[in-house]
Coordinates of C-alpha atoms in Angstrom, one line a residue:
Chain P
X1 CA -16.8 216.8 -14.7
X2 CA -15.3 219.8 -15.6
X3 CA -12.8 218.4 -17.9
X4 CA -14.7 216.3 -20.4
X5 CA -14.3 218.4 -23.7
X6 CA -13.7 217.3 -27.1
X7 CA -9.6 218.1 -26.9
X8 CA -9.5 216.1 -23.4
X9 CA -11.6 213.0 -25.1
X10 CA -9.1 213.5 -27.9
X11 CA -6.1 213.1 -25.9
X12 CA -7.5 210.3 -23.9
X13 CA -8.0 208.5 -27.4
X14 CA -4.8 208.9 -28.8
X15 CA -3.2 207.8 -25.7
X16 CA -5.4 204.6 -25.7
X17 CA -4.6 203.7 -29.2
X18 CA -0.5 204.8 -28.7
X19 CA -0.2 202.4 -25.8
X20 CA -1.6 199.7 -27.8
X21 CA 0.3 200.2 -31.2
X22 CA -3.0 201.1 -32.9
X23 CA -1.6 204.1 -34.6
X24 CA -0.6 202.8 -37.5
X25 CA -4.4 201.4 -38.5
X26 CA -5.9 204.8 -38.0
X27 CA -4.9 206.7 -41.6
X28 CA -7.9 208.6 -42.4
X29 CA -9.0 205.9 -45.3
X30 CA -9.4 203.6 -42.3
X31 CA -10.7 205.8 -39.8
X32 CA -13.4 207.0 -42.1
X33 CA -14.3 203.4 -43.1
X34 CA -14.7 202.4 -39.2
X35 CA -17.0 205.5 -38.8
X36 CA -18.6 204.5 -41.2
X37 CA -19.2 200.9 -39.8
X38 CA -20.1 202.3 -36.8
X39 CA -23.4 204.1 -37.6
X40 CA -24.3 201.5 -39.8
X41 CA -24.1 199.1 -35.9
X42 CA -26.3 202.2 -34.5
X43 CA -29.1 202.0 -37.4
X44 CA -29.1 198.2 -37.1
X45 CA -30.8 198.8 -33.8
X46 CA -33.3 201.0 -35.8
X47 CA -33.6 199.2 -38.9
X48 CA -36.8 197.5 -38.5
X49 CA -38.2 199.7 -35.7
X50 CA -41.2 201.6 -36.9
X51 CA -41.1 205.7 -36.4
X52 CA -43.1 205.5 -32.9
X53 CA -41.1 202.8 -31.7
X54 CA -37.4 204.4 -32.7
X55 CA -39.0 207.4 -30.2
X56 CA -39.4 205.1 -27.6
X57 CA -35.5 203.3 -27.8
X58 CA -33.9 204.8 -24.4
X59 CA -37.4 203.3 -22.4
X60 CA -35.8 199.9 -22.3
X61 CA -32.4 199.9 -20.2
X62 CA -30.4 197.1 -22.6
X63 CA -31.1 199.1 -26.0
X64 CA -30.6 202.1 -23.8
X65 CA -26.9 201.2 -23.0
X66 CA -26.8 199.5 -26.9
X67 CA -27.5 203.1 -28.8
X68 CA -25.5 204.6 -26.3
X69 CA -22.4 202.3 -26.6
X70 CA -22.9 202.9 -30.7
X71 CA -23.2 206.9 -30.3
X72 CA -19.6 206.8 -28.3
X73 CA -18.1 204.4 -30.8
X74 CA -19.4 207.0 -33.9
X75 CA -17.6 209.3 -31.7
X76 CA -14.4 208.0 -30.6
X77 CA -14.0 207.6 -34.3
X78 CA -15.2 211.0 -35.9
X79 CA -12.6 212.6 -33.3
X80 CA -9.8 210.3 -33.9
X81 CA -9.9 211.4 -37.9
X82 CA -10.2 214.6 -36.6
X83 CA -6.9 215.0 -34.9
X84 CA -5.5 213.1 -37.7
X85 CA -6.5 215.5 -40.2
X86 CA -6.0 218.8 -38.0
X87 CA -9.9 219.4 -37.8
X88 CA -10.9 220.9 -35.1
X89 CA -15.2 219.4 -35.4
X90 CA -17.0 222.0 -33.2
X91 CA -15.7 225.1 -35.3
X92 CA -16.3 222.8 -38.6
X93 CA -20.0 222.4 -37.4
X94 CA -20.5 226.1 -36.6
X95 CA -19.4 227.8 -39.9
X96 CA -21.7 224.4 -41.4
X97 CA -24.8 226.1 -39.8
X98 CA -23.9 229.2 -40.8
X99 CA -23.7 228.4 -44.2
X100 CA -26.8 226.5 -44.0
X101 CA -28.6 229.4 -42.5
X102 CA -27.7 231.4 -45.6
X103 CA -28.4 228.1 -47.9
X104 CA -31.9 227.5 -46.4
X105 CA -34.0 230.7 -45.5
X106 CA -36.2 230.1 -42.6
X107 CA -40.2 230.0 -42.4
X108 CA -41.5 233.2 -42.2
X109 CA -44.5 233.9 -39.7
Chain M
X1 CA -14.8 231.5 -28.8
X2 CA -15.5 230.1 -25.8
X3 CA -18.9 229.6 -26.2
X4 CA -18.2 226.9 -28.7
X5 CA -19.0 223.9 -27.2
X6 CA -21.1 221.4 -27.6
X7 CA -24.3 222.1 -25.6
X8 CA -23.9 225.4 -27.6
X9 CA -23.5 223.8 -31.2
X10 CA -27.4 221.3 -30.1
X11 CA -29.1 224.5 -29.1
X12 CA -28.2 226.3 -32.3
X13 CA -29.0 222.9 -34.1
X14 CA -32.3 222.8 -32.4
X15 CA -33.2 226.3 -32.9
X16 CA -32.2 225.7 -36.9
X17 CA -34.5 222.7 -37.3
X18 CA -37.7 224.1 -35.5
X19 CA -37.7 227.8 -37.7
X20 CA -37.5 225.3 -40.5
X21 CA -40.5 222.8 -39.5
X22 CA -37.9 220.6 -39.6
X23 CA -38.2 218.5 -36.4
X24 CA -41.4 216.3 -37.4
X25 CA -38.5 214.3 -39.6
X26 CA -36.0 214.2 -36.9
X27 CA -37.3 210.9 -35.7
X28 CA -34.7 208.6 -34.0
X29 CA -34.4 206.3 -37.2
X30 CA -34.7 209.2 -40.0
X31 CA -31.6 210.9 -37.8
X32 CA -29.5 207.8 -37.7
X33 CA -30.4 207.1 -41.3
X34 CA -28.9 210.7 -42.4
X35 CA -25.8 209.9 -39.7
X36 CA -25.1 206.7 -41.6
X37 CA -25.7 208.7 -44.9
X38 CA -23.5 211.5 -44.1
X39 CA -20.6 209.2 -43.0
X40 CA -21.0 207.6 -46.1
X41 CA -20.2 211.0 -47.9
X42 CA -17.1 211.3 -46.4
X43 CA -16.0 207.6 -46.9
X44 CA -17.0 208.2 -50.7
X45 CA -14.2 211.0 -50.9
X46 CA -11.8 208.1 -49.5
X47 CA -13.0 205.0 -51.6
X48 CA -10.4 204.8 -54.2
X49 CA -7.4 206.6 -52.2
X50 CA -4.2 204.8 -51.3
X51 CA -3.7 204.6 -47.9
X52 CA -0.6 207.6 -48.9
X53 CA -3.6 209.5 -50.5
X54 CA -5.8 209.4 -47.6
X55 CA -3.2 211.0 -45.6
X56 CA -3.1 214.1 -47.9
X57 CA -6.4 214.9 -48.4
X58 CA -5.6 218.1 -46.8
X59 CA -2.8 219.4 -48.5
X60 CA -5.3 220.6 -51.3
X61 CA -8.0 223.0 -50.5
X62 CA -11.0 222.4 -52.2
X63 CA -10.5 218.7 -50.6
X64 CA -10.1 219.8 -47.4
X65 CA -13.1 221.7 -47.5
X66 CA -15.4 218.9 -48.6
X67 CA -13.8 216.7 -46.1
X68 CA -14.5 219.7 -43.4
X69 CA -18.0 219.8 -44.8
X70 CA -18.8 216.4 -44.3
X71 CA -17.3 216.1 -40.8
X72 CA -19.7 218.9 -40.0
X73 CA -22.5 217.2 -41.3
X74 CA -21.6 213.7 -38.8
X75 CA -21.2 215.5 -36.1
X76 CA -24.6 217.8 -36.8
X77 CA -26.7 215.0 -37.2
X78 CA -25.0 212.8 -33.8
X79 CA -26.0 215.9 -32.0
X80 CA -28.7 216.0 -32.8
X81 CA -29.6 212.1 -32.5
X82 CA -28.1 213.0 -28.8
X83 CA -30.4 215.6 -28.1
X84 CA -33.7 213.7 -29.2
X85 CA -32.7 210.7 -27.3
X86 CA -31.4 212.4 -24.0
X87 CA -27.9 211.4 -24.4
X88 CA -25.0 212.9 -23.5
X89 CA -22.4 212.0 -26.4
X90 CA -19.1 213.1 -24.1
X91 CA -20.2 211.5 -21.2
X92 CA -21.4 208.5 -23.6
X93 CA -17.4 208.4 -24.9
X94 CA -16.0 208.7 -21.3
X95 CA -17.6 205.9 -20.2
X96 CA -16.7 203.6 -23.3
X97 CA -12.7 204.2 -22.5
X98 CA -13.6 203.6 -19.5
X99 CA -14.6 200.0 -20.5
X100 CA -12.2 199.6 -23.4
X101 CA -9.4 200.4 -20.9
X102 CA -10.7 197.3 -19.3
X103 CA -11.3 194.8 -22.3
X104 CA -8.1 195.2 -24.3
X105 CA -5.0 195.6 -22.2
X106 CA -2.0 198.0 -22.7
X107 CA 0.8 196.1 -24.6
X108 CA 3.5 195.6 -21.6
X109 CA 7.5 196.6 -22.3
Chain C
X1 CA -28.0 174.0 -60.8
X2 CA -29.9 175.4 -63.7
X3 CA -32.7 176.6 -62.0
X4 CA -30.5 178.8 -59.8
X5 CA -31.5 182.0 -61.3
X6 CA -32.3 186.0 -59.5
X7 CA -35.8 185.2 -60.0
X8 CA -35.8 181.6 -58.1
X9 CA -33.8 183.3 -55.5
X10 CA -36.3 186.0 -55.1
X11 CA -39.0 183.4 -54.9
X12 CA -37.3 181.0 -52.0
X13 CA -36.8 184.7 -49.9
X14 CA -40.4 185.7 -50.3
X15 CA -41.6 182.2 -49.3
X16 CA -38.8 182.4 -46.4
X17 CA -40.0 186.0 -45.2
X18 CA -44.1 185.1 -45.7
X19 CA -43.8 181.8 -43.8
X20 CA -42.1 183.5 -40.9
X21 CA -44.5 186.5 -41.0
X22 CA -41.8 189.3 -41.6
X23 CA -43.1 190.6 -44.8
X24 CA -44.6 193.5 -42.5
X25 CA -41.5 194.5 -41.5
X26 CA -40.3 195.0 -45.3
X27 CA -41.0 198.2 -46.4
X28 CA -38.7 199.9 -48.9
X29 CA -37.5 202.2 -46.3
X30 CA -36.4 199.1 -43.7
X31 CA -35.1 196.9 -46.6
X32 CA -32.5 199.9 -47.9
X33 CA -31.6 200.3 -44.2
X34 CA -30.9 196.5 -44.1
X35 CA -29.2 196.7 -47.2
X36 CA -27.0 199.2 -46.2
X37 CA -26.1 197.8 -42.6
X38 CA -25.4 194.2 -44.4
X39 CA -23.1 196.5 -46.8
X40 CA -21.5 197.7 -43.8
X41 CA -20.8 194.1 -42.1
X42 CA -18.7 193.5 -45.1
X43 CA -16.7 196.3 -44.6
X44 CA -16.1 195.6 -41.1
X45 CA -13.9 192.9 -42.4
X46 CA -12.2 194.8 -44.3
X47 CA -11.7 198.3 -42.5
X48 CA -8.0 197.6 -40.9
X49 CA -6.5 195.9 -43.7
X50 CA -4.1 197.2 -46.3
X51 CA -5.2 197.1 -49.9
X52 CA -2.3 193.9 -50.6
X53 CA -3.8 191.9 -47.4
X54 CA -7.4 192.8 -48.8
X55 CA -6.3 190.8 -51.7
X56 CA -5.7 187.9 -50.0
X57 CA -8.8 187.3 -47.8
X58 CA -10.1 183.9 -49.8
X59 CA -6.8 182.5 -48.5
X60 CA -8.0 182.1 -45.2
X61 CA -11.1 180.1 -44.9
X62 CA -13.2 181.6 -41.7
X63 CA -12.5 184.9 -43.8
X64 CA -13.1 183.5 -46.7
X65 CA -16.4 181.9 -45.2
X66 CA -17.8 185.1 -43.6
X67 CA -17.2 187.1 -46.8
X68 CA -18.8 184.9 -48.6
X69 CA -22.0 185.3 -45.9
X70 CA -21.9 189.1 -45.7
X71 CA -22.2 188.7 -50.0
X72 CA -25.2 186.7 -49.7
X73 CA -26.9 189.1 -47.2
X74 CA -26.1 192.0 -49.2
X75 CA -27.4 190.4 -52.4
X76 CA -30.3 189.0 -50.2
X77 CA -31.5 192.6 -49.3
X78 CA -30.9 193.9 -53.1
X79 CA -33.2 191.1 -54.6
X80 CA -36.0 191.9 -51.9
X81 CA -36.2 195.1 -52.4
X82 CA -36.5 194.9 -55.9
X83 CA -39.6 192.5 -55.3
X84 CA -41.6 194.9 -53.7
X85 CA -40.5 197.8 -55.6
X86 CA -41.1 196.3 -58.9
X87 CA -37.2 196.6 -59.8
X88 CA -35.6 194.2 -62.6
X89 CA -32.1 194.7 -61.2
X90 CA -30.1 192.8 -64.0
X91 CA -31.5 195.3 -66.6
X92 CA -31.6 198.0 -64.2
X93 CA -27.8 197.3 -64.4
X94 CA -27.3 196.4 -68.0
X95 CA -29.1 199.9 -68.5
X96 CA -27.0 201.5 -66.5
X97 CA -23.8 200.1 -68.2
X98 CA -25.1 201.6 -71.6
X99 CA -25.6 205.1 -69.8
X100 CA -22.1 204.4 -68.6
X101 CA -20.4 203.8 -71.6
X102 CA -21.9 207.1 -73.5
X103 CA -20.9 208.9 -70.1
X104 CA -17.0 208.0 -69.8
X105 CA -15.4 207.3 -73.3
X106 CA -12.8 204.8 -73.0
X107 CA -9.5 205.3 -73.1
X108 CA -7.8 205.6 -77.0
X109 CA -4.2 203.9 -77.3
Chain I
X1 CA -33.8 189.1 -73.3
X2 CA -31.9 185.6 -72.9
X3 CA -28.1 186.6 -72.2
X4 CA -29.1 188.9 -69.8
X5 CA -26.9 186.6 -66.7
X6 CA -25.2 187.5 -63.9
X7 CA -21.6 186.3 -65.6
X8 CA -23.0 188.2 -68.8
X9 CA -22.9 191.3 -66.4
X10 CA -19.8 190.6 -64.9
X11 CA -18.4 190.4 -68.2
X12 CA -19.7 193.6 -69.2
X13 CA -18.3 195.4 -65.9
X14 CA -14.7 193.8 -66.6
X15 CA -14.4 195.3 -70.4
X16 CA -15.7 198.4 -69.0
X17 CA -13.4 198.6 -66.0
X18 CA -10.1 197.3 -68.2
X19 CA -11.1 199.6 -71.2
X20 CA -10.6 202.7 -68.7
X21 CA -7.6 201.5 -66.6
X22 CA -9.5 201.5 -63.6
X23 CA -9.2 197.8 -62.3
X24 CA -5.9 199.1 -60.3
X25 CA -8.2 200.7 -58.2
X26 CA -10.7 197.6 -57.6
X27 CA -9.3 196.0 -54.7
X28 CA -11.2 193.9 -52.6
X29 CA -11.4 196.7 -50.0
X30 CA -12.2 199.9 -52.3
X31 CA -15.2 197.6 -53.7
X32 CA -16.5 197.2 -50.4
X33 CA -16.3 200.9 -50.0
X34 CA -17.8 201.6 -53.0
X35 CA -20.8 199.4 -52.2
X36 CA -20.9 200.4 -49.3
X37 CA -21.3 204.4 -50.5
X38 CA -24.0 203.3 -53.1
X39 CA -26.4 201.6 -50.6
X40 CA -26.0 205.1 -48.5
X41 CA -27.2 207.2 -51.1
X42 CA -30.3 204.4 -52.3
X43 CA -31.0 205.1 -48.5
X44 CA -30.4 208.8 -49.1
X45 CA -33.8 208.8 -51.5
X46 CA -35.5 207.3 -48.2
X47 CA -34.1 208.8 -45.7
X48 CA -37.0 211.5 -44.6
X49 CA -40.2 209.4 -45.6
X50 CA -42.5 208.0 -43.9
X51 CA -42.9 204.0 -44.2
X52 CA -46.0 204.7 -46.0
X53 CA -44.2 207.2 -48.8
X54 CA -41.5 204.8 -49.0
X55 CA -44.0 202.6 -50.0
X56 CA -44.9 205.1 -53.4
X57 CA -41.7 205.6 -54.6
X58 CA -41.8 204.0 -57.8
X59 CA -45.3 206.1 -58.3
X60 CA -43.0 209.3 -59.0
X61 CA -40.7 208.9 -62.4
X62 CA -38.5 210.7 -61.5
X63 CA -37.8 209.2 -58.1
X64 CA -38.4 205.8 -59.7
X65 CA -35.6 206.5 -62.1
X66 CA -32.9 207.1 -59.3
X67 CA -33.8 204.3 -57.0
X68 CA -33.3 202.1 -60.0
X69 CA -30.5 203.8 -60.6
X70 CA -28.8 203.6 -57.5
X71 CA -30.0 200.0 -57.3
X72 CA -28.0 199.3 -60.2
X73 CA -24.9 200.8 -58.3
X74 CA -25.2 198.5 -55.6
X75 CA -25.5 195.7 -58.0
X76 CA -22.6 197.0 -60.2
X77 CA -20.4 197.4 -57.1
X78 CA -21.1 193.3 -55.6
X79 CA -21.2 192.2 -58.9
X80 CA -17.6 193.5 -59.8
X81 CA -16.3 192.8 -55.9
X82 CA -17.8 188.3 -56.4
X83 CA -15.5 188.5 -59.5
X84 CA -12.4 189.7 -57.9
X85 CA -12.9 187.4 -54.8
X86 CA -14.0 184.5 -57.1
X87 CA -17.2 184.5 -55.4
X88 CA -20.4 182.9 -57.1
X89 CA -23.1 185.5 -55.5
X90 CA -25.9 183.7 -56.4
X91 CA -24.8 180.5 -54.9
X92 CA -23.9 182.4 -52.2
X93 CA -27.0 183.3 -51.2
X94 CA -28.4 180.4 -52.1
X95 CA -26.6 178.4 -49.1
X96 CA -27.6 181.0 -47.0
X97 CA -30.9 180.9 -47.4
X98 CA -30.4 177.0 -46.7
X99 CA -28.8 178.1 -43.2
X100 CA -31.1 180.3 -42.3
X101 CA -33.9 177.8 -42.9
X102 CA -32.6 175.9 -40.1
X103 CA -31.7 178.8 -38.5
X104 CA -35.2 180.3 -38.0
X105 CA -37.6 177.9 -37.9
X106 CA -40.9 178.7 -39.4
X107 CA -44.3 179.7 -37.7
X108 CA -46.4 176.8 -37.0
X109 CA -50.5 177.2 -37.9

């Protein structure tokens, strides 16, 4: 699917939430806030997992579709503040590792 | 930069964490745990914000480059989540407007 | 009820989790991850509202009735971690006021 | 230390908040936020250890010092949040724990 890119999932979101008057819930304060909610619904699933057994999630098709329905919400949501707040998240992310390969030297051999 | 995308950002990710030693923490729950933790960052710049405040945050820079910063930090740790548990978050959003499309209905005229 | 105190409450959940055999499963890690998620729940509630209709959610009694339930899980997460780590958390938080106070003089008329 | 009560505390969180001018910024919601951001950076402390080191936290002073800390945040932030919701925490969880008695029913020998 050649198409499925963070601007098209972006406009597919907006559209969603304009044809149901959602727009006006999503300021940033509340967008954050659901994000927020959000991966606190994904580490429910992990909360009382042990180490080996959060490796082992995806084996079992029903928490399989759970963490995967929870990764989409966390998101639907981190892109929907995005466009709010003009952020474009993949260049945000790549000057972040940058920085972080200055911050944090690597191993050395 | 066309090479920006998001297969691009998880191999840079990957590569990042493994010169570091890194990966033996990136368990499943320790990567969700940091997701929640991140998102939490960001909401902590929103917590006592008006709804009229939270739609400014950008207008001032050193703001906007926390809020940038923490976006970053969401998304880096989602990837990376993603990549550990074979799933493709795109495809993973797709599919969920897919089904919300179906659940809640468009308001009619 | 003058016997309904932190440290009775403490007791009637360590009894609860012991009797049902989840004590294994309460590690400091698992219990701050519950803690948090429970935190989380009670801003699900919350996360669309305006700060007036925030004000007004005891008005409504299924609200009222799952804030209410969201507080006690919170608090019931708190108090159980601070049994196995070995935390007083009323003078924890009495401390904590003192280090306050020196921290952030008040305000002079 | 006898007068050292939950509505003590409350108390002592009221004066502090209405010495500063900063109960404006307490509603219901921005509590919830603000617990919310507290029980993300207790998990912050945990976030990377094993089950076993989260197990020695309190063995480190240092470490010791901000879990309590953070714990008192947490505390701090539901304890202010039950007063302006006119919630009585500790009865709170008191019923719930009443629920969830008939909710889970013990293991049998």
């Amino acid at each position: 699917m050649t198409e499925l890119d963070v601007a098209a999932l972006q406009r597919r979101l907006a559209d969603f939430a304009t044809a149901r008057d959602w727009q006006r819930y999503h300021t940033p304060k509340n967008l954050v806030a659901a994000l927020s909610v959000e991966a606190s619904e994904l580490m429910e699933i992990f909360q009382w997992l042990t180490p080996e057994e959060s490796a082992r999630v995806m084996e079992e098709a029903e928490t399989a579709h759970r963490v995967t329905d929870e990764v989409a919400d966390v998101l639907a949501y981190l892109l929907q503040l995005c466009e709010v707040l003009g952020i474009d998240p993949l260049a945000a992310l790549d000057a972040k590792i940058d920085r972080n390969e200055r911050r944090f030297p690597r191993h050395m051999p």
